[in-house]
PDB file of C-alpha atoms in Angstrom:
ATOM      1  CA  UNK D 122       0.000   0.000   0.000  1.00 54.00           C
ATOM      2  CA  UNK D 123       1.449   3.115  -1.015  1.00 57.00           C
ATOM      3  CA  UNK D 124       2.198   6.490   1.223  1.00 51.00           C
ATOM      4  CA  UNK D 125      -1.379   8.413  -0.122  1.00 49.00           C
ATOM      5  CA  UNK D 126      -3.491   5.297   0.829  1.00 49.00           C
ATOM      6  CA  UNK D 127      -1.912   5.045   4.400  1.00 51.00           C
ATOM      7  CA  UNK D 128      -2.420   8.272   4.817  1.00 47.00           C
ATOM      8  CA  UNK D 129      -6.193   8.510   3.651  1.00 49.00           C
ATOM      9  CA  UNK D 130      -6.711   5.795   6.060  1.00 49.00           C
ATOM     10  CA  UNK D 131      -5.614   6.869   8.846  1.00 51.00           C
ATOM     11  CA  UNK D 132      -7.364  10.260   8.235  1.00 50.00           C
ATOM     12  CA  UNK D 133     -10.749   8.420   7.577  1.00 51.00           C
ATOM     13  CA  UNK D 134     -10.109   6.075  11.195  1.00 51.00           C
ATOM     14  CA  UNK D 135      -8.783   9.134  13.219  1.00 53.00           C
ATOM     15  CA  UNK D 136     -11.779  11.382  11.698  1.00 48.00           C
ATOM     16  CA  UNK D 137     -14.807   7.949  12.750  1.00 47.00           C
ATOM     17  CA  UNK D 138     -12.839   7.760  16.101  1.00 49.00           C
ATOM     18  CA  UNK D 139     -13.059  11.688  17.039  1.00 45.00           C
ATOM     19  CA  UNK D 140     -16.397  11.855  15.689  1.00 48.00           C
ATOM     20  CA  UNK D 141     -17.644   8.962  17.983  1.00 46.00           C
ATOM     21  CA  UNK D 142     -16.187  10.620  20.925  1.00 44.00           C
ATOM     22  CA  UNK D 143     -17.473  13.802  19.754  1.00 41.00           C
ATOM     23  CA  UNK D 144     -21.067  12.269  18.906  1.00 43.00           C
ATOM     24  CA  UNK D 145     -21.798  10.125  22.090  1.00 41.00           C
ATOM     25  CA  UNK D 146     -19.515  11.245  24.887  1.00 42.00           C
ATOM     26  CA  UNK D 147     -19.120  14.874  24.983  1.00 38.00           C
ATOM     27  CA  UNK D 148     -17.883  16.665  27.816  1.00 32.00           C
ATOM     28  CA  UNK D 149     -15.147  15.876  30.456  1.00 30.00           C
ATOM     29  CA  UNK D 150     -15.874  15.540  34.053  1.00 30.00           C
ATOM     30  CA  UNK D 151     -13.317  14.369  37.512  1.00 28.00           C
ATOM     31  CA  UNK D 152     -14.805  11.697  39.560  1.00 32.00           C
ATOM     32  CA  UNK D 153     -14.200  11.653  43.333  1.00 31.00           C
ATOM     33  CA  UNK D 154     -13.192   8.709  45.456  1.00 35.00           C
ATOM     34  CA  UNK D 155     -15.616   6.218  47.631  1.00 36.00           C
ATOM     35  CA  UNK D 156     -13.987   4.166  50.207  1.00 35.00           C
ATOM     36  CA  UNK D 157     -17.114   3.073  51.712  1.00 40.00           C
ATOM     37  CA  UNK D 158     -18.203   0.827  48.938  1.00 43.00           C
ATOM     38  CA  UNK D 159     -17.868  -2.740  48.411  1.00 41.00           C
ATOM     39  CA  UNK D 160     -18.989  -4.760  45.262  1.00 40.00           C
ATOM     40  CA  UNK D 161     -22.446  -6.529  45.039  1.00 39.00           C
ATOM     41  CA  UNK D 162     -21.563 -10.072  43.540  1.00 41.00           C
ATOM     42  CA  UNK D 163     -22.457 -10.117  39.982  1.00 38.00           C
ATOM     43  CA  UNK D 164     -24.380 -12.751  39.778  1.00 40.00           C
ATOM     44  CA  UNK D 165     -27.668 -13.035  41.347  1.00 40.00           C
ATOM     45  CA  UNK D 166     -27.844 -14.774  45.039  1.00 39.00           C
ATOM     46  CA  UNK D 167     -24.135 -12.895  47.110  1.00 41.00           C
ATOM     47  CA  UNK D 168     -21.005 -13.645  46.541  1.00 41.00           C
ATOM     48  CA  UNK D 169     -19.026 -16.794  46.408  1.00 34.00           C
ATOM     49  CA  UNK D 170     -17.602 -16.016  49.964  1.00 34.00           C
ATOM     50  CA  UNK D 171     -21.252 -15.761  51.341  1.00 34.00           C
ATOM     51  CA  UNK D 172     -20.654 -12.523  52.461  1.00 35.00           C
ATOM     52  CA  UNK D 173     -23.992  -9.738  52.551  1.00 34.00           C
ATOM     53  CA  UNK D 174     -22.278  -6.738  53.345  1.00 39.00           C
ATOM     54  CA  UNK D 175     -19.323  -5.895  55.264  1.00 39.00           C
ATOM     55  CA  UNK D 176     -16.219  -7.024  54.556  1.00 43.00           C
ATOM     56  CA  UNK D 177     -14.021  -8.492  57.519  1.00 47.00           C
ATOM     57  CA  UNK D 178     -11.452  -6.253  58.885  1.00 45.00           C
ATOM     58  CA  UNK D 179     -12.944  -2.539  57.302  1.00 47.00           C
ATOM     59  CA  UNK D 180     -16.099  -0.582  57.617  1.00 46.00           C
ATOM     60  CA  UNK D 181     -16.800  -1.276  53.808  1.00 48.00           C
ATOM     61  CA  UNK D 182     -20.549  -1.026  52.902  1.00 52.00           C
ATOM     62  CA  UNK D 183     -22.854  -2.695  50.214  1.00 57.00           C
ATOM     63  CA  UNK D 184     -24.531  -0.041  48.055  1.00 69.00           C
ATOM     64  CA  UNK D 185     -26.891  -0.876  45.700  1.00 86.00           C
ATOM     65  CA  UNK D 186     -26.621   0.109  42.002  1.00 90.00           C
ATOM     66  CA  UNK D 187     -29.358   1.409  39.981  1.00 92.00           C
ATOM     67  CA  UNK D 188     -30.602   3.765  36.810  1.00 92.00           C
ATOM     68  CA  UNK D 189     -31.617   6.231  40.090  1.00 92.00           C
ATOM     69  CA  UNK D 190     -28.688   5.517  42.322  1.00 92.00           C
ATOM     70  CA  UNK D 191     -25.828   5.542  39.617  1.00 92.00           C
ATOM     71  CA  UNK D 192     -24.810   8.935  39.516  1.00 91.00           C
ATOM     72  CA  UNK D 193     -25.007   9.880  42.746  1.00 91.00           C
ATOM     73  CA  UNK D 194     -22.188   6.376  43.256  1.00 91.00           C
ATOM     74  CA  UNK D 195     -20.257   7.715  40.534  1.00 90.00           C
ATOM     75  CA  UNK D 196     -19.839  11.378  42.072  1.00 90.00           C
ATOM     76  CA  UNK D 197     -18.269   9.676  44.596  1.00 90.00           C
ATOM     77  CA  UNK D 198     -15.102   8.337  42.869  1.00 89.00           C
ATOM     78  CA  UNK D 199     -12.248   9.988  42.030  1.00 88.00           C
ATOM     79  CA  UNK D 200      -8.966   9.026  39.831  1.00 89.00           C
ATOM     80  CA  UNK D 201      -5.496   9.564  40.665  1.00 93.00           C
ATOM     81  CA  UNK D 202      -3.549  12.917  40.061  1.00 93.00           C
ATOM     82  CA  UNK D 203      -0.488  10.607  39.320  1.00 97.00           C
ATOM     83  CA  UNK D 204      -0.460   7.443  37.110  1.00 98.00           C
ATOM     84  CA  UNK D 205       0.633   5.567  34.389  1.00 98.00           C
ATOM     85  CA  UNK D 206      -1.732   3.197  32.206  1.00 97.00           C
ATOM     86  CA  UNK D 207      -1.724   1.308  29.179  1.00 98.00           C
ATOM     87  CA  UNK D 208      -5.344   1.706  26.935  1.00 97.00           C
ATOM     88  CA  UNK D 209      -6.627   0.196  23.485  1.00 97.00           C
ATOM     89  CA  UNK D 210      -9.225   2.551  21.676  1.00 96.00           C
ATOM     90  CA  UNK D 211     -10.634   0.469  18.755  1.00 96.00           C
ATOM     91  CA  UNK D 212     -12.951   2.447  15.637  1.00 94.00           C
ATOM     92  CA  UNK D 213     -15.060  -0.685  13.972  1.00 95.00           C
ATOM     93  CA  UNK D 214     -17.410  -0.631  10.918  1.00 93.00           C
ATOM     94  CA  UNK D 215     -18.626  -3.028   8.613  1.00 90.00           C
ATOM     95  CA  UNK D 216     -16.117  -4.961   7.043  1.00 89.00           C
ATOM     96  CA  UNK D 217     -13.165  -3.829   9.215  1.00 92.00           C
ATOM     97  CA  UNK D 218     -11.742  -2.663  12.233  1.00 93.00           C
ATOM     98  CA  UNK D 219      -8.781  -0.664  13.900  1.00 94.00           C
ATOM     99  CA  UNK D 220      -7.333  -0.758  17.425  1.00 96.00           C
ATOM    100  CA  UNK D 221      -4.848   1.799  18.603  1.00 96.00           C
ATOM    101  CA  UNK D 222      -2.756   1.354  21.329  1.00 97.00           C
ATOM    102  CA  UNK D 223      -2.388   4.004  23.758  1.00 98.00           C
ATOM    103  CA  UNK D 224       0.327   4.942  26.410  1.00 98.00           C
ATOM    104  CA  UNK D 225      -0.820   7.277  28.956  1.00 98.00           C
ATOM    105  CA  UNK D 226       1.010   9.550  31.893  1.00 98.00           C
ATOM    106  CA  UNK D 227      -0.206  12.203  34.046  1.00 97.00           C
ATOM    107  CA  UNK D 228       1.261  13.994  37.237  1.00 98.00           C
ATOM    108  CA  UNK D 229       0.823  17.303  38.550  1.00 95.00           C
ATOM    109  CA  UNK D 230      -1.777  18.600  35.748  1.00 95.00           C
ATOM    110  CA  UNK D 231       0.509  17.356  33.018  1.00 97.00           C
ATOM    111  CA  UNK D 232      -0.125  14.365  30.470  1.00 98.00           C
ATOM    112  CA  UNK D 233       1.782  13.095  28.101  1.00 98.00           C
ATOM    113  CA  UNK D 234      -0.437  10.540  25.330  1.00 98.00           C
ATOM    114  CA  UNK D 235       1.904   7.922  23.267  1.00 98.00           C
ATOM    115  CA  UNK D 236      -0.629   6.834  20.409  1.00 97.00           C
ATOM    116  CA  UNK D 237       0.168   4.358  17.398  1.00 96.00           C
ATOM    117  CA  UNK D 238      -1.925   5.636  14.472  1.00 93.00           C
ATOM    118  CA  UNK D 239      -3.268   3.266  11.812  1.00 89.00           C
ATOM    119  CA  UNK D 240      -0.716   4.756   9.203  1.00 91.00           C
ATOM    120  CA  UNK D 241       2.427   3.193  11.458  1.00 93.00           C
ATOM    121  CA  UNK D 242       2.784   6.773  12.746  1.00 96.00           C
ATOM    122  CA  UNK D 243       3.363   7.692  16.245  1.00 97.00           C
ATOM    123  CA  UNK D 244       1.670  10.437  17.990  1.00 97.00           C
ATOM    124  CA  UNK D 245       2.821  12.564  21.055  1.00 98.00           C
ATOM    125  CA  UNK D 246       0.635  14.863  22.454  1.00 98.00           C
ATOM    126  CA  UNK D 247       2.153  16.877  26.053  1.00 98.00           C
ATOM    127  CA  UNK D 248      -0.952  18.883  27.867  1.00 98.00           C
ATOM    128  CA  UNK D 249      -0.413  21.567  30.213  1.00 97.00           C
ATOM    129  CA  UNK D 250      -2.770  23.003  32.186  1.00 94.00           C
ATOM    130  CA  UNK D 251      -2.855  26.086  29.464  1.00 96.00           C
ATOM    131  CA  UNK D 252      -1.131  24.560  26.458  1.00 97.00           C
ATOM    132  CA  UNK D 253      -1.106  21.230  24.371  1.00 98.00           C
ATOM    133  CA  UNK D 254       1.546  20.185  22.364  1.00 98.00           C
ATOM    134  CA  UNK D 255       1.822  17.262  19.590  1.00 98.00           C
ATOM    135  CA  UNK D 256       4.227  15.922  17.610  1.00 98.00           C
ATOM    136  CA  UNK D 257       4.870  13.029  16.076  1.00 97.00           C
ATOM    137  CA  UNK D 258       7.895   9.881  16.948  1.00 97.00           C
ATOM    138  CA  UNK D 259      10.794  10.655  14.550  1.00 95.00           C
ATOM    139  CA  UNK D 260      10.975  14.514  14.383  1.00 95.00           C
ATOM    140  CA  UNK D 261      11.578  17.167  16.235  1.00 94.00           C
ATOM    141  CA  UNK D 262       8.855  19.726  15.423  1.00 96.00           C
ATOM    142  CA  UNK D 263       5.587  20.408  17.203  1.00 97.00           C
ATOM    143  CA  UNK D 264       2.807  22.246  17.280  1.00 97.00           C
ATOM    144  CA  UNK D 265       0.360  23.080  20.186  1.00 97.00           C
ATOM    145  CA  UNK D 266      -3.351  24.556  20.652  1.00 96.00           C
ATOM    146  CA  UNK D 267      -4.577  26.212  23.572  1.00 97.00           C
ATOM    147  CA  UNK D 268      -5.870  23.541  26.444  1.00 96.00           C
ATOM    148  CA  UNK D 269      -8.955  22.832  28.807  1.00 91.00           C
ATOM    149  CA  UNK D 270      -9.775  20.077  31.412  1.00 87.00           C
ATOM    150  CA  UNK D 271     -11.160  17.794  27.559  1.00 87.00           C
ATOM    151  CA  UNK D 272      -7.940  18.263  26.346  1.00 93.00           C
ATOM    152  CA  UNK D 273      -5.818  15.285  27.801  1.00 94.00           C
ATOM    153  CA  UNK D 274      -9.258  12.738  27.662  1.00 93.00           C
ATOM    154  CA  UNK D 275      -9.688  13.879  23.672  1.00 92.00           C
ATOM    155  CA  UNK D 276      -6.044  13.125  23.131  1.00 95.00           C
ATOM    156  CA  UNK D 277      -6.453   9.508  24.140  1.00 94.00           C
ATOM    157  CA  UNK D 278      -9.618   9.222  22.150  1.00 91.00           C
ATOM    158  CA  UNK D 279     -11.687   8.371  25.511  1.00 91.00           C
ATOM    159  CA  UNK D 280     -14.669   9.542  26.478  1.00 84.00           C
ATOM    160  CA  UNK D 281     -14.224  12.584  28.866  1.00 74.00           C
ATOM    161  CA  UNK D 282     -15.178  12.066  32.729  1.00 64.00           C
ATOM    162  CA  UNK D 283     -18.097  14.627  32.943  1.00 70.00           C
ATOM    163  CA  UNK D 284     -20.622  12.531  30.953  1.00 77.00           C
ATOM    164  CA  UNK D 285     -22.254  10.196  33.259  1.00 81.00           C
ATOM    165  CA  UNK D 286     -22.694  13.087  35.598  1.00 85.00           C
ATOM    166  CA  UNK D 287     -24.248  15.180  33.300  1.00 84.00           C
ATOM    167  CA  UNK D 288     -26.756  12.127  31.427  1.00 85.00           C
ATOM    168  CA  UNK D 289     -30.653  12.809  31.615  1.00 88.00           C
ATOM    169  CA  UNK D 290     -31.458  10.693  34.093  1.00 91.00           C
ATOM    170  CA  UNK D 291     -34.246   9.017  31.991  1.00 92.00           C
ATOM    171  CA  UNK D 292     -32.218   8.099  29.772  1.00 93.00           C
ATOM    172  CA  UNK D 293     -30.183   5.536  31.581  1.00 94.00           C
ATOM    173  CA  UNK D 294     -31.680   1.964  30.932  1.00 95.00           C
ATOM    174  CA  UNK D 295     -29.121  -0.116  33.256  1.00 95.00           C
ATOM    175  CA  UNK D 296     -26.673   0.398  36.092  1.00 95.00           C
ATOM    176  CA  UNK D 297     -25.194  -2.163  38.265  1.00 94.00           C
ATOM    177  CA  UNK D 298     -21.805  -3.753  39.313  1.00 94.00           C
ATOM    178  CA  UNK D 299     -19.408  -5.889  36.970  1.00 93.00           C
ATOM    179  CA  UNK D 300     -16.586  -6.988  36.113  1.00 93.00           C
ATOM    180  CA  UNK D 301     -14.312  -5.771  33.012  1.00 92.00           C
ATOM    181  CA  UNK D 302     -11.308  -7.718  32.589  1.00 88.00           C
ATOM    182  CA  UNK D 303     -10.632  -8.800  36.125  1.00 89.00           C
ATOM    183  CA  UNK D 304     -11.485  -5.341  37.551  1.00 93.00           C
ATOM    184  CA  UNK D 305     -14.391  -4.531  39.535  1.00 94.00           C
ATOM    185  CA  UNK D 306     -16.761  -1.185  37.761  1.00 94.00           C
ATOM    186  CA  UNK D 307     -20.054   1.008  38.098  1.00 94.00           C
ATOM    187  CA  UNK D 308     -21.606  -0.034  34.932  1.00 94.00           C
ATOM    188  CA  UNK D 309     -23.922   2.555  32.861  1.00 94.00           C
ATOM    189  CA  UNK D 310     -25.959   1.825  30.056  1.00 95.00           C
ATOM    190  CA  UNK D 311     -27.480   4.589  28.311  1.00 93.00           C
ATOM    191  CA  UNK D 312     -30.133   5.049  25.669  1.00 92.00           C
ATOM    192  CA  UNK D 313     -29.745   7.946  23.256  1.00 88.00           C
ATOM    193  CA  UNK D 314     -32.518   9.643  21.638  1.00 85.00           C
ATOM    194  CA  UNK D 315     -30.998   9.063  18.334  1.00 85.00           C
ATOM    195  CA  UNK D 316     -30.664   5.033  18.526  1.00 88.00           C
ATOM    196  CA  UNK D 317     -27.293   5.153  19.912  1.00 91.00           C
ATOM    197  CA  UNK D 318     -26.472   2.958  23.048  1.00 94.00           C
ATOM    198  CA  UNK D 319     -23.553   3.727  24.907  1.00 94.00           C
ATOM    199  CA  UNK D 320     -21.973   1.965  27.977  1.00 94.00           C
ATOM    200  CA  UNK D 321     -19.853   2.874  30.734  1.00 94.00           C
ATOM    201  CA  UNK D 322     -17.528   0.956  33.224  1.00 95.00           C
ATOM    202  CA  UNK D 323     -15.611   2.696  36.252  1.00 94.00           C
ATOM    203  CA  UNK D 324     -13.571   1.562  38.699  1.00 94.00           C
ATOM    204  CA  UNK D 325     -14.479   1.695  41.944  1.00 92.00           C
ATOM    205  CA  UNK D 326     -10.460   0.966  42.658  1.00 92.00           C
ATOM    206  CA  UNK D 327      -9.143   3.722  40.825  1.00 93.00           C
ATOM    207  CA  UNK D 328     -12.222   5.796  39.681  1.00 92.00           C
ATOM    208  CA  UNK D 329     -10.632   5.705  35.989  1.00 94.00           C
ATOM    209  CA  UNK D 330     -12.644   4.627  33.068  1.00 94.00           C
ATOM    210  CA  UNK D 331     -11.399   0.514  32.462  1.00 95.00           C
ATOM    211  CA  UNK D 332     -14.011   0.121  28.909  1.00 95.00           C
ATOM    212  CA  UNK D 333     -16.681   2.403  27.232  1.00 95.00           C
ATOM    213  CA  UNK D 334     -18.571   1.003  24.144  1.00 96.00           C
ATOM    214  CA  UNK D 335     -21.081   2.894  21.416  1.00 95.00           C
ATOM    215  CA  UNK D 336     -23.349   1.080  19.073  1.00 96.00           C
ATOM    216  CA  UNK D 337     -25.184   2.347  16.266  1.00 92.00           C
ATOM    217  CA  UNK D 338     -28.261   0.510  14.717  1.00 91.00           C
ATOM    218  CA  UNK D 339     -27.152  -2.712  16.832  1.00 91.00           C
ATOM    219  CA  UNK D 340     -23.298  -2.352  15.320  1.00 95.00           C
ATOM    220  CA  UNK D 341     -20.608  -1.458  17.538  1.00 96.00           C
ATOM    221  CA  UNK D 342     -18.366   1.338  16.430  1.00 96.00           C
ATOM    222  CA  UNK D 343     -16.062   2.389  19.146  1.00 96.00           C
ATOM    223  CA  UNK D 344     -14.686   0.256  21.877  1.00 96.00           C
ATOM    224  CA  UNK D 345     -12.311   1.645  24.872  1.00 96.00           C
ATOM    225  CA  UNK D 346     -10.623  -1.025  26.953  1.00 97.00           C
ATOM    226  CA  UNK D 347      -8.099  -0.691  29.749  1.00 96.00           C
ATOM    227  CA  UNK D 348      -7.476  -2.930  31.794  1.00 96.00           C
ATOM    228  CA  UNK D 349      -3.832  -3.490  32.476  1.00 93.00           C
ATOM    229  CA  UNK D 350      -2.557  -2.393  36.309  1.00 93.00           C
ATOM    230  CA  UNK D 351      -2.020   0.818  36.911  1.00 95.00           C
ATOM    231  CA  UNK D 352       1.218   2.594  38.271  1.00 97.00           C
ATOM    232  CA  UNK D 353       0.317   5.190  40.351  1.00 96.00           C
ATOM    233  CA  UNK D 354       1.996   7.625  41.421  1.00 97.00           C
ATOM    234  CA  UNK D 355       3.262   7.801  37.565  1.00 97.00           C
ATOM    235  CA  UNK D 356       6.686   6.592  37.192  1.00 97.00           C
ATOM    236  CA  UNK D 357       9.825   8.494  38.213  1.00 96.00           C
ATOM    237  CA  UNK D 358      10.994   7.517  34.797  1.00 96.00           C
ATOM    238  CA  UNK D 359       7.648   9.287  33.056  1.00 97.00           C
ATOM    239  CA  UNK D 360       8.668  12.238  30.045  1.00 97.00           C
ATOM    240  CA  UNK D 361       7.140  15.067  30.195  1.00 98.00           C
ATOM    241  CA  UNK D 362       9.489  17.043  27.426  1.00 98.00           C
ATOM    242  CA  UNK D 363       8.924  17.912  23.860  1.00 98.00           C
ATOM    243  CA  UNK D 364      11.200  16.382  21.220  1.00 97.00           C
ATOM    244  CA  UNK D 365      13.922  18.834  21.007  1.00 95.00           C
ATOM    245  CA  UNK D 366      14.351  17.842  24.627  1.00 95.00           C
ATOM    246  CA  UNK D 367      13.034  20.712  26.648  1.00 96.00           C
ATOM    247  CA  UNK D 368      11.574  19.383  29.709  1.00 97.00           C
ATOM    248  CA  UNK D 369       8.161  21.208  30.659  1.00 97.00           C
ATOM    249  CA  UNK D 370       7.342  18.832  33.633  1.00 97.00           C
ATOM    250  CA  UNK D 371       9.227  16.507  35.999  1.00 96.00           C
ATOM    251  CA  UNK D 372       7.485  14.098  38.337  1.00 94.00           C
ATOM    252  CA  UNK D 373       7.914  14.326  41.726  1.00 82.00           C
TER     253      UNK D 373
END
C-alpha cells in the first residue's frame, strides 16, 4: 500500500474515532473517590464467599446500584492525580476494524499521550494546564493549541469524565456492578434519543474509566478497553518534554 493510501486511512479512522467521541460522549468531568463501597456479587444470590455486606477487617458497605442511584455512586469516585496506564481505543465498521494502542502519563496537571496511528505513525501529544503540544515519533517539530480540562481525555480518544454526571437521568436503561477484565466497575448503560447505546464501566479501585462502548443501529463502532494495572503515582521515569528535549514537567 502506497504512502497516499496510508495516509487517507488513517485520516478516515482518526476522523470515525473523534467523531464517535465527539457524537456520544461529549464533555469531560473528575470523579471523586468512595472508600465506603464494596462490590455486590455479579451474579444473582451474594457472593461466592457468602458474604452480605461488610467485609471483615474494614467498615466497607454494600450499596446498591441502579438507573436512580448511579450517579449519585459515581460522584463519589475519584482518579489519581499521578499514574501511568496502558489503553486500546478500537474504531469498527462493517467490514473492518482498527485498534490503537495508547500509552498514557499524568502527574501534577501534566499528560503526556503515546498513540500508534493506523498509518504506522506515532503520535505525542504533552498537555499543560494552558497549552497542548503534539508531535509526532521521529521529528523534532511540534505544534500546540490552547488547552482545557477535555484536552488530555480527547487526546487519548476516551470519552471525557463529565458525561455520566451530566446524562438525563431518563435516559439511563441499566446500572449495576461488573466486572471488566478482572477489575471490579459502576456499569452505565445509556439510551440515546438518536438510537445510539452507549456503555460505561468505572472503577471503583481507581475511579478511571477501564471500557466504554457505542453502538449504532445494533453495530458497535467504538470500543475503549483498559485494563492493564495501573502505576500510580506515575513513574519516576515518566517524560514530560517535547522532542527537542526541553523538559516542561518533571514528576515528583
Amino acid at each position: 500500500m502506497d504512502s497516499k493510501k496510508r495516509l487517507a486511512i488513517a485520516i478516515a479512522i482518526t476522523c470515525l474515532i473523534v467523531a464517535a467521541i465527539f457524537a456520544s460522549f461529549g464533555r469531560s468531568l473528575f470523579f471523586v473517590q468512595i472508600p465506603s463501597i464494596t462490590l455486590a456479587d455479579v451474579n444473582e444470590g451474594g457472593d461466592a464467599s457468602g458474604s452480605s455486606g461488610v467485609q471483615d477487617g474494614d467498615q466497607y458497605w454494600q450499596v446498591a446500584v441502579t438507573p436512580e442511584t448511579v450517579q449519585s455512586i459515581v460522584a463519589t469516585l475519584s482518579r489519581p492525580d499521578s499514574y501511568y496506564r496502558e489503553l486500546t481505543v478500537e474504531a469498527l465498521w462493517s467490514g473492518g476494524s482498527y485498534a490503537s494502542p495508547v500509552q498514557y502519563w499524568e502527574d501534577g496537571g501534566w499528560a503526556h499521550t503515546r498513540q500508534v496511528l493506523a498509518s504506522g505513525a506515532v503520535r505525542h501529544d504533552l498537555t499543560g494546564p494552558e497549552t497542548a503540544y503534539y508531535w509526532y515519533e521521529g521529528s523534532t517539530a511540534w505544534g500546540t493549541f490552547p488547552a482545557d480540562e477535555r484536552s488530555s481525555d480527547l487526546a487519548q480518544h476516551i470519552p471525557t469524565y463529565e458525561t455520566v454526571l451530566e446524562l438525563d437521568p431518563e435516559s439511563i436503561t441499566g446500572a449495576g456492578y461488573e466486572l471488566r477484565g478482572s477489575l471490579p466497575c459502576v456499569y452505565v448503560e445509556v439510551q440515546e434519543e438518536s438510537g445510539a447505546l452507549e456503555r460505561y464501566w468505572v472503577s471503583t479501585d481507581s475511579g478511571l474509566l477501564i471500557s466504554a462502548e457505542r453502538e449504532l443501529n445494533g453495530a458497535l463502532v467504538y470500543r475503549m478497553t483498559a485494563y492493564s494495572q495501573i502505576q500510580a503515582p506515575c513513574p519516576a521515569t515518566a517524560s514530560f518534554a517535547l522532542p527537542d528535549g526541553q523538559v516542561l514537567h518533571t514528576p515528583a
